[in-house]
């Protein structure tokens, strides 16, 4: 898909490797399973969070008069990095850049590397809609983003969704403190959304947890398809600073797992699975003939029906960009 952006998963390993490939140093992402501020505080220094949610279909999250929570801060767009989302599927990378490109100055600055630093310097003179266009047209950022898309050999790339498909739409946004204010940065909104004062890094976990609880509470209790990633300093650095060998071993093992999982994402195994299935069928035919194969297929269909019925009873379903379905209370 020349010039297109593909969907990527809300996965800590994907996001960490993505920013490293863009030149960012000493940053990693951690998945959070609760909205307990203590879990966020444990990851300090913390730069922000990325929130994935099902886009609401029962009415807009914001009107021209303002969002349901917080207030539009149109003036802030001149001083902080905020870009309008101008292309489908770019929201994941746009959200992580909304955190990192607002952490390039100050005591807890992030080394975003020369490419993203030049991109920020160039786009800050532009209004948000042109920043979004610049992001969408960046070959480097798009290519790195797309390198983490799952291989989907059965997807019809000629299909284009319609507004009627909105019930399957998921969206990434960012929350980060900038200049003493907690901001929600959503490229689909006309401006940054201020959620009030945020005195410093120690204040951020409790403040953002409150905002996210209110947001999650607007959904039905059965909706659990949310995902939250914290953007923090590389935990291996903390392990080395405190000579914590156990933490260092865990983090190094995690990096090896991420490397393996990301390698798997870049390949489809349809051909391999097909050859395995052929071998199994040949073995069944050799051992029991056509009747054995028919019995095997019937048993598999019954197991599939039972699994679908169980999922239906649980109110199951997943999808969108997300990683695991996470309940946040």
Phi, psi and omega in degrees: 000092183298124177079357183272162175245132181261157176288145175232161184280151171277086187222133184300320180293321178297310184293322180296313180294325180298311183291327177297321178290341175274355177104003180285139182246142169063037176232142173218167180245143179230131177281137179247136183258354178222173174253033177282119180305332180296325179293323176290315182300330181293346183260007180301144000290131185246129185263337182164185176224152175247126185244129177249132183211161175284127184293130185295142179246356182262017179143157183289148176289331181220150175242172177303336180281342179145169179281168177293334180221134183083186181223146174294136177241082184296325182293331184294335184298339179282337187250339179243161179281114177218123183237137174289142176276117185249359182216145181293146173077001180271000191293331181295307179294323179297321180293316182291326176291329178297330174281304191292322182283357170257012179236034184261357177225158178104179186294326182255044184290157180250137174278100183273358178086164186295322184293311181288329177295316178295322179298316180295314181302320181290317189276341183295340177279355185257156172289162186305322182294326178283331173297319178297320177296318179297319178295314181297330183264005178282112180300317183298309183296318180296316182294320178293315177305309184292339180291348179252011176285141176293141173291126182232083187293343183259002181282134176275102184287352177275350181281138175235129183291161178242170177303336179292345180273007188298336182292348177256008186272132175239155190216142176258137172223168183238148170234130181204146175275133178223124175052043175081011179230140174274120181247143168257122185245106184232113184296347177272355178260159185285347183199166171301147178254119179273133175248026173092183184298145174221101195298331182176185182305324182289337181275336188298313183305312182291321183293314182288327177297320178297315180297316182292324177299317179296323181291314180297325183294343179284347179268162174297152183299334182282348181277114181238008185275075174233156176214137183230125178242128175272141177255113187222175175290146179309119184292343176293329178294319177298317181300320180288321180300322184255011180052041180267091185294325180295314179297318181297318179297318179297317182290323177293321176296321178299318179296321178295320178296317179299318181299316179295314182296320179292327175296320178297323182298334185277357184235149168252147187247027182297313180298316179298313180298322178297318179293321177298315181297319177299318179296319179297316180296318179300319180295320179295318179297320181293323185275328186217359178077192185300324183297321179295321179293316179300318179296319179298315180297316180299317179297320180295319179296321178295318178296321179297316180297319180295320179294318179295321178295320179294319179295321179296320179294329179280353186070033188290187181131142177214194173133199185070209182278346202290162170276234179289154173284129188234131176265128181239117182247000000 
